[in-house]
Short mmCIF file of C-alpha atoms and ligand atoms in Angstrom, two decimals:
data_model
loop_
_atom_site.label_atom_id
_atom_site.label_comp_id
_atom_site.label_asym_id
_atom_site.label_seq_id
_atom_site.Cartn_x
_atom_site.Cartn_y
_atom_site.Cartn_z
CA UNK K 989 -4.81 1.84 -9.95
CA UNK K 990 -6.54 -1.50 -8.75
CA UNK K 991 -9.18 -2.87 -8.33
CA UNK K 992 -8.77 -5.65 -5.54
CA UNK K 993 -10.96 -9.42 -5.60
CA UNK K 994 -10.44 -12.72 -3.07
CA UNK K 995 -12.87 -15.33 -4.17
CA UNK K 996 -13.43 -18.54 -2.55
CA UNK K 997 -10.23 -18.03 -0.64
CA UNK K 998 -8.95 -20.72 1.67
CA UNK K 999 -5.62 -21.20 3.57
CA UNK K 1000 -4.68 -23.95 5.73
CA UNK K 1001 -1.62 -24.76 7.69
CA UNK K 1002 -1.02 -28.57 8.31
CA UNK K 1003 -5.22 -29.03 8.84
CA UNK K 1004 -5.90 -25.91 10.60
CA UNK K 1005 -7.84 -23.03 8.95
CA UNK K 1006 -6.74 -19.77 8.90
CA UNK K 1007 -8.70 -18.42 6.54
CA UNK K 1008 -12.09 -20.15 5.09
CA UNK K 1009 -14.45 -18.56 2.38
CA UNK K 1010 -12.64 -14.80 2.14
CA UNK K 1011 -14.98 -13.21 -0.41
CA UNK K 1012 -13.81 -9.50 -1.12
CA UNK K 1013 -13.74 -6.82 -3.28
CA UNK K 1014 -11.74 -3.63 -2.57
CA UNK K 1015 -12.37 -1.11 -5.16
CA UNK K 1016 -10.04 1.07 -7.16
CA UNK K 1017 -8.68 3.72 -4.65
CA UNK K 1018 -10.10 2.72 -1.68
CA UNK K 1019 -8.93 2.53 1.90
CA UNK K 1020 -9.79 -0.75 2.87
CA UNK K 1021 -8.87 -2.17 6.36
CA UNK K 1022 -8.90 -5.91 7.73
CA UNK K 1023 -9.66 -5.51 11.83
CA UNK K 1024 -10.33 -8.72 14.34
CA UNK K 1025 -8.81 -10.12 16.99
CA UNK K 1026 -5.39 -11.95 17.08
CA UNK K 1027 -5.25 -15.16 15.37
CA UNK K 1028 -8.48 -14.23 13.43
CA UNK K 1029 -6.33 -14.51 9.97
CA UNK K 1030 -5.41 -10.66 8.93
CA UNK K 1031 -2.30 -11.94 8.20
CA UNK K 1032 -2.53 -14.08 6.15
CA UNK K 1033 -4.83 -12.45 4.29
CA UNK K 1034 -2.50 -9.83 3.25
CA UNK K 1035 -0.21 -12.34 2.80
CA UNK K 1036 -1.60 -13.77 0.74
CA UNK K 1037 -2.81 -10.36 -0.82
CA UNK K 1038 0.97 -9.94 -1.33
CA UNK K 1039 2.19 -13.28 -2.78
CA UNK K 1040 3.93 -14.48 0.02
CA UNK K 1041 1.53 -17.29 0.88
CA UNK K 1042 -0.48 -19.39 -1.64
CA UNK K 1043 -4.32 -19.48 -1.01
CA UNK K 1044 -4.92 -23.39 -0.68
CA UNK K 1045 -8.35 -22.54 -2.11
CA UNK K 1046 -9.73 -19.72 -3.93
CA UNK K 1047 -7.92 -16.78 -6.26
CA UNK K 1048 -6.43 -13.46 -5.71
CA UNK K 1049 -7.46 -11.19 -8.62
CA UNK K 1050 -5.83 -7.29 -9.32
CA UNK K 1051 -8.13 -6.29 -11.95
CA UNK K 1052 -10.02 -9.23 -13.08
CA UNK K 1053 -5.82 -11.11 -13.45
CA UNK K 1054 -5.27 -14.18 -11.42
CA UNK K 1055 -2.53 -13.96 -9.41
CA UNK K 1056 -1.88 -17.73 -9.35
CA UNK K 1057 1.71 -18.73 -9.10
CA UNK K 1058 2.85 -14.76 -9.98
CA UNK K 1059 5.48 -14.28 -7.17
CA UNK K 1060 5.43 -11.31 -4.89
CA UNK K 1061 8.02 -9.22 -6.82
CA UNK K 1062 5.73 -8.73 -9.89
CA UNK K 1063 2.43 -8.20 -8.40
CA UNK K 1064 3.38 -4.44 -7.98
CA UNK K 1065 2.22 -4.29 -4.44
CA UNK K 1066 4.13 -2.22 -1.39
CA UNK K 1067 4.03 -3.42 1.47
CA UNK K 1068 4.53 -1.93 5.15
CA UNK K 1069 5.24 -4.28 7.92
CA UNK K 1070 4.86 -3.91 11.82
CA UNK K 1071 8.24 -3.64 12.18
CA UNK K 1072 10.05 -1.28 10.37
CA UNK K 1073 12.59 -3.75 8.77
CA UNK K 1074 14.86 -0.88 7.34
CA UNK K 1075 18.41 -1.91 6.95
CA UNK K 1076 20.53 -0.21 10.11
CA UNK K 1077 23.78 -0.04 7.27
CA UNK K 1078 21.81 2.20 4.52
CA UNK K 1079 21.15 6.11 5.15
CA UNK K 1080 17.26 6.55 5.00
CA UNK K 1081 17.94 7.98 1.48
CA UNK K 1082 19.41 4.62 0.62
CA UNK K 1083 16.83 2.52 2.29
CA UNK K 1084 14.31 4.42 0.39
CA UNK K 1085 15.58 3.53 -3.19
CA UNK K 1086 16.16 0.13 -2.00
CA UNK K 1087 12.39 0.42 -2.82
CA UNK K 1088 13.41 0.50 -6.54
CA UNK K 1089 15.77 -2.20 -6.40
CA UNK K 1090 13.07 -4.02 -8.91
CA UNK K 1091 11.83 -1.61 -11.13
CA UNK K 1092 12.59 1.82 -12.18
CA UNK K 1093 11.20 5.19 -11.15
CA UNK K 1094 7.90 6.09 -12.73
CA UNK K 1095 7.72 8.89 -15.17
CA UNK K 1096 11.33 9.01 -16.20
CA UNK K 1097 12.54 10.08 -12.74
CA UNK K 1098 16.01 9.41 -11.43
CA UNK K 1099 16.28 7.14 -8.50
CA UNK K 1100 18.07 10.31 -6.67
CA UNK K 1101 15.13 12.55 -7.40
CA UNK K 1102 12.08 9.95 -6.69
CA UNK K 1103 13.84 9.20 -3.20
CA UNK K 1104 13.81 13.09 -2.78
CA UNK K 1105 9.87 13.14 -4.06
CA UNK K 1106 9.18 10.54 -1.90
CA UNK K 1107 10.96 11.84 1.62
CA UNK K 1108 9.05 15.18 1.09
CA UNK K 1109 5.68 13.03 0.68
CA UNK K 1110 6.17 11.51 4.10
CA UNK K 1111 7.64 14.61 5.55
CA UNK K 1112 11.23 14.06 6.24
CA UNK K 1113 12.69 16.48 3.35
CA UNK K 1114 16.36 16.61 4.21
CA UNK K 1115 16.59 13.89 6.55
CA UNK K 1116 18.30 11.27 3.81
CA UNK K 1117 21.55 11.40 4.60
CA UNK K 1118 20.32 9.99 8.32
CA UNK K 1119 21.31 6.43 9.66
CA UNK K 1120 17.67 4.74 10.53
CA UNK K 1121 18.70 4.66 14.14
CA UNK K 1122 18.90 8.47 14.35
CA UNK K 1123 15.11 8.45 13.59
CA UNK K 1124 12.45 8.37 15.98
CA UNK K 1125 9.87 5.14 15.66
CA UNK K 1126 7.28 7.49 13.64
CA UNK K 1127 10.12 8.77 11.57
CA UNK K 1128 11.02 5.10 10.60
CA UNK K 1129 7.92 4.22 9.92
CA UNK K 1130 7.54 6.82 7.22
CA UNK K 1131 10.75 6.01 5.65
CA UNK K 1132 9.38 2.34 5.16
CA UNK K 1133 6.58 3.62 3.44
CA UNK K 1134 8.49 5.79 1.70
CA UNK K 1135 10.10 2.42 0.66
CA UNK K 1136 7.24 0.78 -0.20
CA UNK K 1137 5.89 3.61 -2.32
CA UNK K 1138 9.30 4.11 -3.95
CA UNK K 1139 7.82 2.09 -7.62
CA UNK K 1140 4.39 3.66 -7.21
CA UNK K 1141 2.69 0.23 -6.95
CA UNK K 1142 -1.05 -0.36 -7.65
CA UNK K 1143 -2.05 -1.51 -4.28
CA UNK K 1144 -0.32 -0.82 -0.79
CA UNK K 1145 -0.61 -3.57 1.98
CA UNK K 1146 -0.11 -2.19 5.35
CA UNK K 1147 0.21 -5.09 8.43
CA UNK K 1148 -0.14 -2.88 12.01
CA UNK K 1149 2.53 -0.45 10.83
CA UNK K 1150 1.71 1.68 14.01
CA UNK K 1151 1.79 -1.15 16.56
CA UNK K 1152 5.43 -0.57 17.82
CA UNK K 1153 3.95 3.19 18.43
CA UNK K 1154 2.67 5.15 21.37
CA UNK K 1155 -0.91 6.58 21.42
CA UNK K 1156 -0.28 10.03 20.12
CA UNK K 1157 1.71 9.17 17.57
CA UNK K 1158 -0.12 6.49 16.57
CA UNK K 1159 -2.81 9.20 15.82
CA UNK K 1160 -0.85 11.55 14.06
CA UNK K 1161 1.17 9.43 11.88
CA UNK K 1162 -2.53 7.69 11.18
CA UNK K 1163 -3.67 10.67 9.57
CA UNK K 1164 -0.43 11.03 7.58
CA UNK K 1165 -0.61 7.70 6.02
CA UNK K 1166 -4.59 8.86 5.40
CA UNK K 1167 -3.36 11.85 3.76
CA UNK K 1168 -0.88 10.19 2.12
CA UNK K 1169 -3.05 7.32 0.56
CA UNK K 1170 -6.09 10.12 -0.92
CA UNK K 1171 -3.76 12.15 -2.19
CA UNK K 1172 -2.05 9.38 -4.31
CA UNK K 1173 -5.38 7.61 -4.56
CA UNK K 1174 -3.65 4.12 -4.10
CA UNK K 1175 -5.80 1.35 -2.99
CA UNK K 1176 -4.80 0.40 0.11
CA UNK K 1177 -5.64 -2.74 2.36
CA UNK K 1178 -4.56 -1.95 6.04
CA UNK K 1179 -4.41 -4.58 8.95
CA UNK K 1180 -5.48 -3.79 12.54
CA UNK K 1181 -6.57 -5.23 15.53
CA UNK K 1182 -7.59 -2.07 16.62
CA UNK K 1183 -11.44 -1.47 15.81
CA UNK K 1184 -11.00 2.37 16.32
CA UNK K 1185 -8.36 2.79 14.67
CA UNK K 1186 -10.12 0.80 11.59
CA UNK K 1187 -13.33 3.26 12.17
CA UNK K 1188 -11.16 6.20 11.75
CA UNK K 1189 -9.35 5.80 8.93
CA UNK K 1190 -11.23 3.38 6.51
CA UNK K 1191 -13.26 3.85 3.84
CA UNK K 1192 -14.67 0.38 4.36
CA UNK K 1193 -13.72 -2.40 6.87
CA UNK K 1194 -14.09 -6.02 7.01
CA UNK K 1195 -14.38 -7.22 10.61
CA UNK K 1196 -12.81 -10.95 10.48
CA UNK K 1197 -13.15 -13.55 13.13
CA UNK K 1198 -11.87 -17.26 13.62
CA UNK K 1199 -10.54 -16.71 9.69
CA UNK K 1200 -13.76 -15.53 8.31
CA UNK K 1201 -15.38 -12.39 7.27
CA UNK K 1202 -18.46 -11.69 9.81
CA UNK K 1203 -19.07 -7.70 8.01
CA UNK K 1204 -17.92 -5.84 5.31
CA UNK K 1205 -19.24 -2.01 5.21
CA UNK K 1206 -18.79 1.59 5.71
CA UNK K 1207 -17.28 3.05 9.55
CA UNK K 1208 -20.83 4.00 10.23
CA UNK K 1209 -22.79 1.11 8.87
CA UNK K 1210 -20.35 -1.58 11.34
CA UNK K 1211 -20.72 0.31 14.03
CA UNK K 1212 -24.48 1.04 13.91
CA UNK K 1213 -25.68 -1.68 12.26
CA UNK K 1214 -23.67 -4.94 13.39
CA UNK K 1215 -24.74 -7.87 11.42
CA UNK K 1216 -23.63 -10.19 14.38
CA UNK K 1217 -23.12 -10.28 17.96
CA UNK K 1218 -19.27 -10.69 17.52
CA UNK K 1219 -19.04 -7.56 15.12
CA UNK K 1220 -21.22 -5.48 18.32
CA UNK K 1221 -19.03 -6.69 21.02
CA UNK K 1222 -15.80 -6.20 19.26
CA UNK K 1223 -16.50 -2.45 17.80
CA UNK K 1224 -16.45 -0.06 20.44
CA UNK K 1225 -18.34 -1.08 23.69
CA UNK K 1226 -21.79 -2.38 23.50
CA UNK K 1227 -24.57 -3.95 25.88
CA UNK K 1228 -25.61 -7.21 24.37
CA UNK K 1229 -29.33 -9.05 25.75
CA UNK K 1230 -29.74 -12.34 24.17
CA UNK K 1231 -33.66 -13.49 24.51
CA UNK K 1232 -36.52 -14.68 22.71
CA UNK K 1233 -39.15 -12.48 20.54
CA UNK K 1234 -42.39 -12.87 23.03
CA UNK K 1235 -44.45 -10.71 21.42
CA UNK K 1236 -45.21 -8.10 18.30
CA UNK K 1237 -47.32 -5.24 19.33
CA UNK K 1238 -47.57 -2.64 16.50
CA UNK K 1239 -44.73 -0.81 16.40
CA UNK K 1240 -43.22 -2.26 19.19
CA UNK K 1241 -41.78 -6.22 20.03
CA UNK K 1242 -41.12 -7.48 23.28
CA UNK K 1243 -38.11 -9.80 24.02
CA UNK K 1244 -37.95 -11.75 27.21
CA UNK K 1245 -34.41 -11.21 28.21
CA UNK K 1246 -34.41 -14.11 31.35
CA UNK K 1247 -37.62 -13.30 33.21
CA UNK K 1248 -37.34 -9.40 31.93
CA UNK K 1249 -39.13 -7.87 29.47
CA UNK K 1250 -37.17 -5.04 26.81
CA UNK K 1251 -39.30 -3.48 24.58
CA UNK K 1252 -37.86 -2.61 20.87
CA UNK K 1253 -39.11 -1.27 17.47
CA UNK K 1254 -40.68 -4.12 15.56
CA UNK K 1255 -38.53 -2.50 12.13
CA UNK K 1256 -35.30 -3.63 13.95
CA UNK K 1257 -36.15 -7.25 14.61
CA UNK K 1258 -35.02 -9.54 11.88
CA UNK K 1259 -38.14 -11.06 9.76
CA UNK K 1260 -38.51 -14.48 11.39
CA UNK K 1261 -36.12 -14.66 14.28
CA UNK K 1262 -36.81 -15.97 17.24
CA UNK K 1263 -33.90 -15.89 19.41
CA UNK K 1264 -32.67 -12.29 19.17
CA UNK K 1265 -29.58 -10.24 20.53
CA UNK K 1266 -30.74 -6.86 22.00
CA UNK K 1267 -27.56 -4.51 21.23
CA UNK K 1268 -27.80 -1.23 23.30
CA UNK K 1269 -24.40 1.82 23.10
CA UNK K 1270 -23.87 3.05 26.48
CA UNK K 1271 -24.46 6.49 24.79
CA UNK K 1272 -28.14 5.02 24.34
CA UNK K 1273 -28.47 4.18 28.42
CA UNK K 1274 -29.61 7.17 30.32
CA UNK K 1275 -30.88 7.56 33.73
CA UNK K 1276 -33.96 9.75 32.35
CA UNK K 1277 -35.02 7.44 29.38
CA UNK K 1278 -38.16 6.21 30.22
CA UNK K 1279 -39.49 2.88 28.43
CA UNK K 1280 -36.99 0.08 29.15
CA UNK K 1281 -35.36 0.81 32.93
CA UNK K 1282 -33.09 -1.51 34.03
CA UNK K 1283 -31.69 -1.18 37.87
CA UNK K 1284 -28.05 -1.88 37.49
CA UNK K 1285 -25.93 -2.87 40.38
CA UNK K 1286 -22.25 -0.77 40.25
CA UNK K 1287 -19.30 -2.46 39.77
CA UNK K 1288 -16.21 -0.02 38.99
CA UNK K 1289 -16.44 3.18 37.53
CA UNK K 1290 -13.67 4.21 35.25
CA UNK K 1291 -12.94 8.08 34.85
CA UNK K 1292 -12.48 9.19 31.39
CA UNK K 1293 -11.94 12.78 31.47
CA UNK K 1294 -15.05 13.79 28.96
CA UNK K 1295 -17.19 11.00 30.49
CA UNK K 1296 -17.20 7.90 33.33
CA UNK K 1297 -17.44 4.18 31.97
CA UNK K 1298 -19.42 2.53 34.55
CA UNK K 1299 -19.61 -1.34 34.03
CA UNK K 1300 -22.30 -3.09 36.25
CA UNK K 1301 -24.88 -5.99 36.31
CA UNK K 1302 -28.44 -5.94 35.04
CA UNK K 1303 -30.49 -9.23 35.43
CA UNK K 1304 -27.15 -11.12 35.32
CA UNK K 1305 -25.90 -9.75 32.13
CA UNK K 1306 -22.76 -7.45 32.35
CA UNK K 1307 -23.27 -3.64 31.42
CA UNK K 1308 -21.35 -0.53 30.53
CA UNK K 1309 -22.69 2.83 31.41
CA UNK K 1310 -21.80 5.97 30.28
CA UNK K 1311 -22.29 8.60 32.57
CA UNK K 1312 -21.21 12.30 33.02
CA UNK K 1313 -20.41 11.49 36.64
CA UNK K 1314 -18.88 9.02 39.07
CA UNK K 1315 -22.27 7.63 40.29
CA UNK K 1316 -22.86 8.03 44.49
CA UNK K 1317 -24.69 5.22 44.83
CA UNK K 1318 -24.12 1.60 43.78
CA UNK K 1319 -27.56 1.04 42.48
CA UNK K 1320 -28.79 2.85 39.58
CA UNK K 1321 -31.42 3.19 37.04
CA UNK K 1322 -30.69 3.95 33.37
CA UNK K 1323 -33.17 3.27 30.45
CA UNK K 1324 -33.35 3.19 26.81
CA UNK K 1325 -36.16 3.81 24.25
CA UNK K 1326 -36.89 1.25 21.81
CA UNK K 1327 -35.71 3.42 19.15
CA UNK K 1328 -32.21 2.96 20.61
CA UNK K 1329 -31.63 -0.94 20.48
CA UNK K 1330 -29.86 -2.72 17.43
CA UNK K 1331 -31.35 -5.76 16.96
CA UNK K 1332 -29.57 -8.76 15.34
CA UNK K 1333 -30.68 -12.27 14.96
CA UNK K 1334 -29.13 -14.91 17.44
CA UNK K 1335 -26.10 -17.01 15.66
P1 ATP B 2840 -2.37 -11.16 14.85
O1 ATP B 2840 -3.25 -9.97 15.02
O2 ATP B 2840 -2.04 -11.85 16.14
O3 ATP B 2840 -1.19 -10.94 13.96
P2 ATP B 2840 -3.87 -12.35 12.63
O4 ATP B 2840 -5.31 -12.01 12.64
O5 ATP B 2840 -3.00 -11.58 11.71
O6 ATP B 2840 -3.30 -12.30 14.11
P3 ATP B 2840 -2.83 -14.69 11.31
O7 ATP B 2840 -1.41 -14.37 11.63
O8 ATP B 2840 -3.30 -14.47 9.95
O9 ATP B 2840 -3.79 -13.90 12.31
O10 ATP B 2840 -3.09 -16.19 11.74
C1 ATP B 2840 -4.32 -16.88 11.49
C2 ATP B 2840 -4.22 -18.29 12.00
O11 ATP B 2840 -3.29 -19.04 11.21
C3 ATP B 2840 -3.73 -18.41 13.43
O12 ATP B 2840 -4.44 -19.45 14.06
C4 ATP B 2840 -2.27 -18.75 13.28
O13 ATP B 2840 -1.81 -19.51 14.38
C5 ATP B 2840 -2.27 -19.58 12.00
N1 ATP B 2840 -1.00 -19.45 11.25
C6 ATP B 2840 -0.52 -18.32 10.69
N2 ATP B 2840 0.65 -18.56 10.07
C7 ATP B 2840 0.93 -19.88 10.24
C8 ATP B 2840 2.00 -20.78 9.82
N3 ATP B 2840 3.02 -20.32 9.10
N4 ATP B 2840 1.91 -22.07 10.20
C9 ATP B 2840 0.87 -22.54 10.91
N5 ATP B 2840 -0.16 -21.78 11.33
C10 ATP B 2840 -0.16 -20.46 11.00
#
């Protein structure tokens, strides 16, 4: 088991950064996912994770060791790619031990009965003798993690390995590869763009953007408690107001959001700030909260089965709704108590 550190790390490619400053620590056994958007340096961060890139700046430590200059084959690391990159000429069975090609099976094991060990753990007991095309994309999948967890490494480094999928699967095999990684308690670093997907399965994400680390924390702590505007836009849908602080009334602080006035709970305003960013969930808009209303003007309403995403105009500033109905009418009132709004301090 490992314990995971980046300090200081820098990579640059011919003068551009793609990664400045990653500070990080994942801890021994924990699920620990990169998410951002494209070009935002995921990556190369698990690149470099893995040894396949040197950090221009900064070390990679497992356990307090540098891994300066150690190549990627003895870093003990598996690693799971988007694509499945099993070899079309092996069975499954075959690709699987080509997982041990380096080292031997752990605890005295044949390579014939870790392959088996390993087929059962990702659920495709008897399917070894198989040729990788006569597997489904989910199927495949598993078999390259199979791979990768053929020489029980210390850390697993997964890069989209559900991107090629459709939804459903997607979902299922996510829980798998959760299932998978508690019971063997590996720590695992998993790469997303996909900032439900990261809140579903993490025990901690880092949300990374223009090759920098903007939050590190719990599912629950990103997602209620952004630390920027970029981390409450880009997990799960938010309202963002940026204004000024105006005035600090007891328990309550007014921000003049263009002309309008949103009142929020003094706690939530950072000690000092001046320009603020008012961060409301379209769970939090409702057309009987009373403090804050705010008439929105209808744009397009989106049916989503359980609920209707709504996304209109208040005061210039684009909203989403939430709403148990299609709305009749295209002007609507919804409010939100104080209580309700995240506020972070304006970048
Ligand atoms: P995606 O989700 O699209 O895979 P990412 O977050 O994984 O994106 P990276 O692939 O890590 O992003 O890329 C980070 C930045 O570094 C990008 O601007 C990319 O163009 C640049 N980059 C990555 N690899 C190279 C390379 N080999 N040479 C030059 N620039 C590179």
């Amino acid at each position: 088991m490992t314990e995971l550190t980046l300090a200081g790390v820098a990579k640059r490619y011919d003068g551009t950064a793609a990664l400045e400053g990653i500070d990080l620590t994942v801890r021994d056994g924990e699920f620990f996912t990169l998410v951002g958007p494209s070009g935002c340096g995921k990556t190369t961060t698990l690149r470099t994770i893995a040894g396949f890139e040197s950090p221009t700046a900064g070390t990679v430590r497992f356990d307090g060791r540098a891994m300066d200059g150690v190549p990627p084959e003895d870093r003990d690391v598996g690693v799971v790619f988007q694509s499945y990159a099993l070899f079309p000429h092996m069975s499954v069975a075959e690709n699987v031990g080509y997982g041990l090609r380096f080292r031997e099976p752990p605890d005295g094991q044949t390579v014939d009965e870790r392959v088996r060990e390993l087929l059962a753990l990702v659920d495709l007991e008897g399917m070894g003798e198989r040729d990788p095309d006569q597997l489904s994309g989910g199927q495949r999948q598993r078999v390259a993690l199979a791979r990768a967890l053929a020489p029980a490494p210390d850390l697993l480094l997964l890069d989209e390995p559900m991107s090629a999928l459709d939804a459903q699967l997607r979902e299922s095999l996510r829980r798998q590869v959760k299932r998978i990684q508690s019971e063997l308690e590996i720590t695992t670093v998993y790469v997303t763009h996909d900032q439900a997907e990261a809140l579903a399965i993490s025990d901690r994400v880092a949300v990374m953007n223009g090759g920098r680390i903007e939050q590190v924390g719990r599912p629950q702590a990103i997602y209620r408690e952004p630390a920027t505007r970029f981390v409450a836009e880009f997990v799960g849908d938010n309202n963002v107001f940026e204004g000024a602080v105006r005035e600090r009334d007891g328990d309550r602080t007014r921000i003049d959001v263009g002309g309008e006035t949103l009142a929020v709970s003094a706690a939530s305003v950072p000690p000092g700030a001046d320009r603020v960013t008012v961060c409301v969930r379209p769970g939090a808009l409702s057309r009987s909260a009373g403090t804050n209303r705010l008439p929105v003007t209808v744009e397009t309403s989106e049916f989503l089965g359980e609920t209707v995403r709504v996304h209109g105009r208040w005061n210039g500033t684009e909203m989403i709704l939430q709403l148990p109905e299609i709305p009749d009418d295209d002007e609507l009132t919804v409010g939100f108590e104080p209580d309700d709004a995240h506020v972070v301090a304006t970048d």
